[in-house]
CSV table of C-alpha atoms in Angstrom, one decimal:
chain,number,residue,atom,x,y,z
A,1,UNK,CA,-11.5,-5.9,-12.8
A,2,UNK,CA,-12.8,-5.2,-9.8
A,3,UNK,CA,-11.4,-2.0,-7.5
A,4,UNK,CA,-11.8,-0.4,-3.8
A,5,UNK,CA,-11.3,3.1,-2.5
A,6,UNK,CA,-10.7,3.6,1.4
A,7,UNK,CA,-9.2,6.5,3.0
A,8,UNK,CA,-7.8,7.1,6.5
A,9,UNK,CA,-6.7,10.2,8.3
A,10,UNK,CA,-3.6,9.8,10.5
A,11,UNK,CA,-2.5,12.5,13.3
A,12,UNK,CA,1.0,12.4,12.1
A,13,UNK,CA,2.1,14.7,9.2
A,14,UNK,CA,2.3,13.9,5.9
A,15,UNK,CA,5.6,13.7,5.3
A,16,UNK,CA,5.7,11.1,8.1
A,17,UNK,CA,2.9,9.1,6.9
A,18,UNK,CA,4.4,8.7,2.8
A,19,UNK,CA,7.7,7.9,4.3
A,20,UNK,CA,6.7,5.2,6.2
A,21,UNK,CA,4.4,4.0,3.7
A,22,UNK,CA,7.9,4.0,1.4
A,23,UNK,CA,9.0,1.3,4.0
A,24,UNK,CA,7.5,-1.2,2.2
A,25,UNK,CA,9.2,-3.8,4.1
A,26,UNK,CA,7.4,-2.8,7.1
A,27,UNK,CA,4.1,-3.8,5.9
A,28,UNK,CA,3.7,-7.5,7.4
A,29,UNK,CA,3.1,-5.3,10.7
A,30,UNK,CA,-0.3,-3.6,9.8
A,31,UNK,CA,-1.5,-5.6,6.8
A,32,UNK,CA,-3.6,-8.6,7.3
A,33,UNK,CA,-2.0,-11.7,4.8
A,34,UNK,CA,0.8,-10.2,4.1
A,35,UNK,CA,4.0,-12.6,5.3
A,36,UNK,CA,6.9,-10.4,3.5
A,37,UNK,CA,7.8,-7.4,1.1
A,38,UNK,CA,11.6,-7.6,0.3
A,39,UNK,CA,12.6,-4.6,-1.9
A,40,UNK,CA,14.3,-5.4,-4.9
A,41,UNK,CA,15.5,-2.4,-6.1
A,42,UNK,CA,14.3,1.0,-6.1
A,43,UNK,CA,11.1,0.2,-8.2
A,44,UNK,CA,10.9,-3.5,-7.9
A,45,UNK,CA,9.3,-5.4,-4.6
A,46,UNK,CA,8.9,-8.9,-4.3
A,47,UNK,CA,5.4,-10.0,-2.1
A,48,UNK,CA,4.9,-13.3,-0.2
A,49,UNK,CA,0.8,-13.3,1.0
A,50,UNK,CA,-1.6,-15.9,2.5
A,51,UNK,CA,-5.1,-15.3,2.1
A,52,UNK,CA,-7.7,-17.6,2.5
A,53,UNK,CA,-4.9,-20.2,3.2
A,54,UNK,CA,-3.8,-20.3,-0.1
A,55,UNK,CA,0.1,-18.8,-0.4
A,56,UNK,CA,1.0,-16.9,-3.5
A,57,UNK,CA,4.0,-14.9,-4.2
A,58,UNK,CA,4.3,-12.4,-7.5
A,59,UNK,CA,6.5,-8.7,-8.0
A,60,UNK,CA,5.1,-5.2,-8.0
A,61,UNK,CA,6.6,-2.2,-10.1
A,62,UNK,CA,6.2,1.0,-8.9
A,63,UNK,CA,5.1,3.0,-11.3
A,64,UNK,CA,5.4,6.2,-9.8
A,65,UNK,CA,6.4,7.9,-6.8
A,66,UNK,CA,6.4,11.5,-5.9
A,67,UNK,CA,7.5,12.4,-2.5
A,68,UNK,CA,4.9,13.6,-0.1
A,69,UNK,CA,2.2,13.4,-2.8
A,70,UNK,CA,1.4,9.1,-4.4
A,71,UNK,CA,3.1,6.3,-4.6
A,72,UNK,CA,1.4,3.8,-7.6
A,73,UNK,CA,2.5,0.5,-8.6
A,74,UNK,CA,1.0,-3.0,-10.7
A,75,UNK,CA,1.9,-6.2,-10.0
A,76,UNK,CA,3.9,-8.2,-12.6
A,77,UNK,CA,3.3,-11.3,-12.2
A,78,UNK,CA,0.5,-13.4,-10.4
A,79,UNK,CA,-2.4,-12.4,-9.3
A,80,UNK,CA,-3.1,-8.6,-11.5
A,81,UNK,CA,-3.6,-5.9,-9.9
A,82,UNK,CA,-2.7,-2.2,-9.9
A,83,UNK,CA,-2.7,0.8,-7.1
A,84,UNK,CA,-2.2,4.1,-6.3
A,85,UNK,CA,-1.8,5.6,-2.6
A,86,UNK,CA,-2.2,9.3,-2.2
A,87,UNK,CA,-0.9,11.7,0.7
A,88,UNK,CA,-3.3,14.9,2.0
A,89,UNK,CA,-1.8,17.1,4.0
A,90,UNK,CA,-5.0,17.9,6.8
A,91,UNK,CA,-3.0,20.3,8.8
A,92,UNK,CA,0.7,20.6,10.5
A,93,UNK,CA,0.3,17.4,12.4
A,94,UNK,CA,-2.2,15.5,10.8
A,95,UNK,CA,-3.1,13.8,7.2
A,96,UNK,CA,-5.1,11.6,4.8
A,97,UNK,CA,-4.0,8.6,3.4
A,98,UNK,CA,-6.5,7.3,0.4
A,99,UNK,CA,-6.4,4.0,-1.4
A,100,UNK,CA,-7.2,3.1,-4.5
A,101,UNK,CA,-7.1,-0.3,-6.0
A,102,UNK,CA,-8.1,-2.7,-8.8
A,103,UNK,CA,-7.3,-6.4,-9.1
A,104,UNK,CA,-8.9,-9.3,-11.0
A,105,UNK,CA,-10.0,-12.2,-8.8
A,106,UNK,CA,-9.1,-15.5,-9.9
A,107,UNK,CA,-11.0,-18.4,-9.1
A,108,UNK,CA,-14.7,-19.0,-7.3
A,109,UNK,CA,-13.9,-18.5,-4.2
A,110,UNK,CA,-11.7,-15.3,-5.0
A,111,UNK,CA,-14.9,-13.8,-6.9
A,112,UNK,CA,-17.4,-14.7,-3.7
A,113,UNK,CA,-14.9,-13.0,-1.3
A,114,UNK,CA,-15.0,-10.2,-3.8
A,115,UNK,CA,-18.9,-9.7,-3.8
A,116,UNK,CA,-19.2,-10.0,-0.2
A,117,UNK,CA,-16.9,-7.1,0.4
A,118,UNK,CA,-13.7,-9.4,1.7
A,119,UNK,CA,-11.3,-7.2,-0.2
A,120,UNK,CA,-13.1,-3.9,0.7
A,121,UNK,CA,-13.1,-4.6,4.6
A,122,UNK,CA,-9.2,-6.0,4.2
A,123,UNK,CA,-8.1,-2.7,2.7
A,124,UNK,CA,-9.9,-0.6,5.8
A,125,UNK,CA,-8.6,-2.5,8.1
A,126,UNK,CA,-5.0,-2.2,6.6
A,127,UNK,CA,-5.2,1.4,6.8
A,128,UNK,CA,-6.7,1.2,10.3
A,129,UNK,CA,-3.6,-0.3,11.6
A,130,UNK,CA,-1.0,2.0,9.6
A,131,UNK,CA,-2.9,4.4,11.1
A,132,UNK,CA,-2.1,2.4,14.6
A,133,UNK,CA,1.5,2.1,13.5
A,134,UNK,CA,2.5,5.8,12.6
A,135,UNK,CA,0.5,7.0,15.3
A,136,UNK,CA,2.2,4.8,18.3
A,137,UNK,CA,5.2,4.8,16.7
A,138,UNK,CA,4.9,9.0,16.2
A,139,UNK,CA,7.7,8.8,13.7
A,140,UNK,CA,8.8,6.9,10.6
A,141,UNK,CA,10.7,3.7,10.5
A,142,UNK,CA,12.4,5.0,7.8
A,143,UNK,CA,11.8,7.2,4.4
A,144,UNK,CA,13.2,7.1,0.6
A,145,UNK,CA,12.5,10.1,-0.7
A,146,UNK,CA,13.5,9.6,-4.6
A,147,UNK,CA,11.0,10.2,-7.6
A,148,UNK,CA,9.6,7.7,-9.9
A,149,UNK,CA,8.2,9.4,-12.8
A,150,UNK,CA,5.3,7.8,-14.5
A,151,UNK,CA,5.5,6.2,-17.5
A,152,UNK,CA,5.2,8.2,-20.9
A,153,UNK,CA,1.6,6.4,-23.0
């Protein structure tokens, strides 16, 4: 497995920031390669992503979800990985939104890309432009503000 940790700081606050990042069918507008998120249900979303030119689709469960605070999921099918994105509060109008994620790269050309950093520079660049997002847009496209609790070992 291989993993990556980026953070960004967003002058919105954080309540803001985690509800839009709830929107998970907003995320074809600030994340490179990513074509569609349609939400399943209230833990299950279903991913369509070109990278590379190569199209793959697969699910993601999340895992857990606390309002204002993370929001963590794993894939469950396709490509593996798993995530968690936390929420900072900074001050009254501005936050930090960290990433942290591991996946298993499949294939040559995955693993090169990995080495070189692709996957690193792809995940700062996302959060560069949800930082663009939020910020233009000064207020969420929408929020859901339920509670996934994490699973018991």
């Amino acid at each position: 497995m291989s993993g990556v940790t980026e953070h960004v700081d967003v002058a919105v606050p954080v309540r803001t920031a985690y509800d839009q990042w709830t929107q998970f069918e907003e995320f074809p507008h600030f994340m490179e390669g990513v074509e569609e998120v349609r939400q399943l249900s209230d833990t299950l979303t279903h991913w369509t992503v070109e990278i590379a030119g190569v199209k793959r689709e697969f699910d993601a469960e999340i895992t857990e979800q606390l309002p204002d605070e993370r929001v963590a999921w794993r894939s469950t099918g396709g490509t593996q990985h798993a995530g968690v994105v936390t929420f900072h509060r900074l001050d009254e109008q501005s936050s930090r939104v960290s990433l942290q994620l591991e996946f298993d790269p499949h294939g040559v050309l995955e693993q090169a890309g990995d080495k070189l950093g692709v996957v690193d520079r792809r995940a700062k660049g996302d959060l560069q432009r949800f930082k663009q997002f939020i910020e233009r847009r000064g207020q969420e496209t929408g929020a859901w503000r339920g509670t996934v609790d994490r699973p018991q070992p």
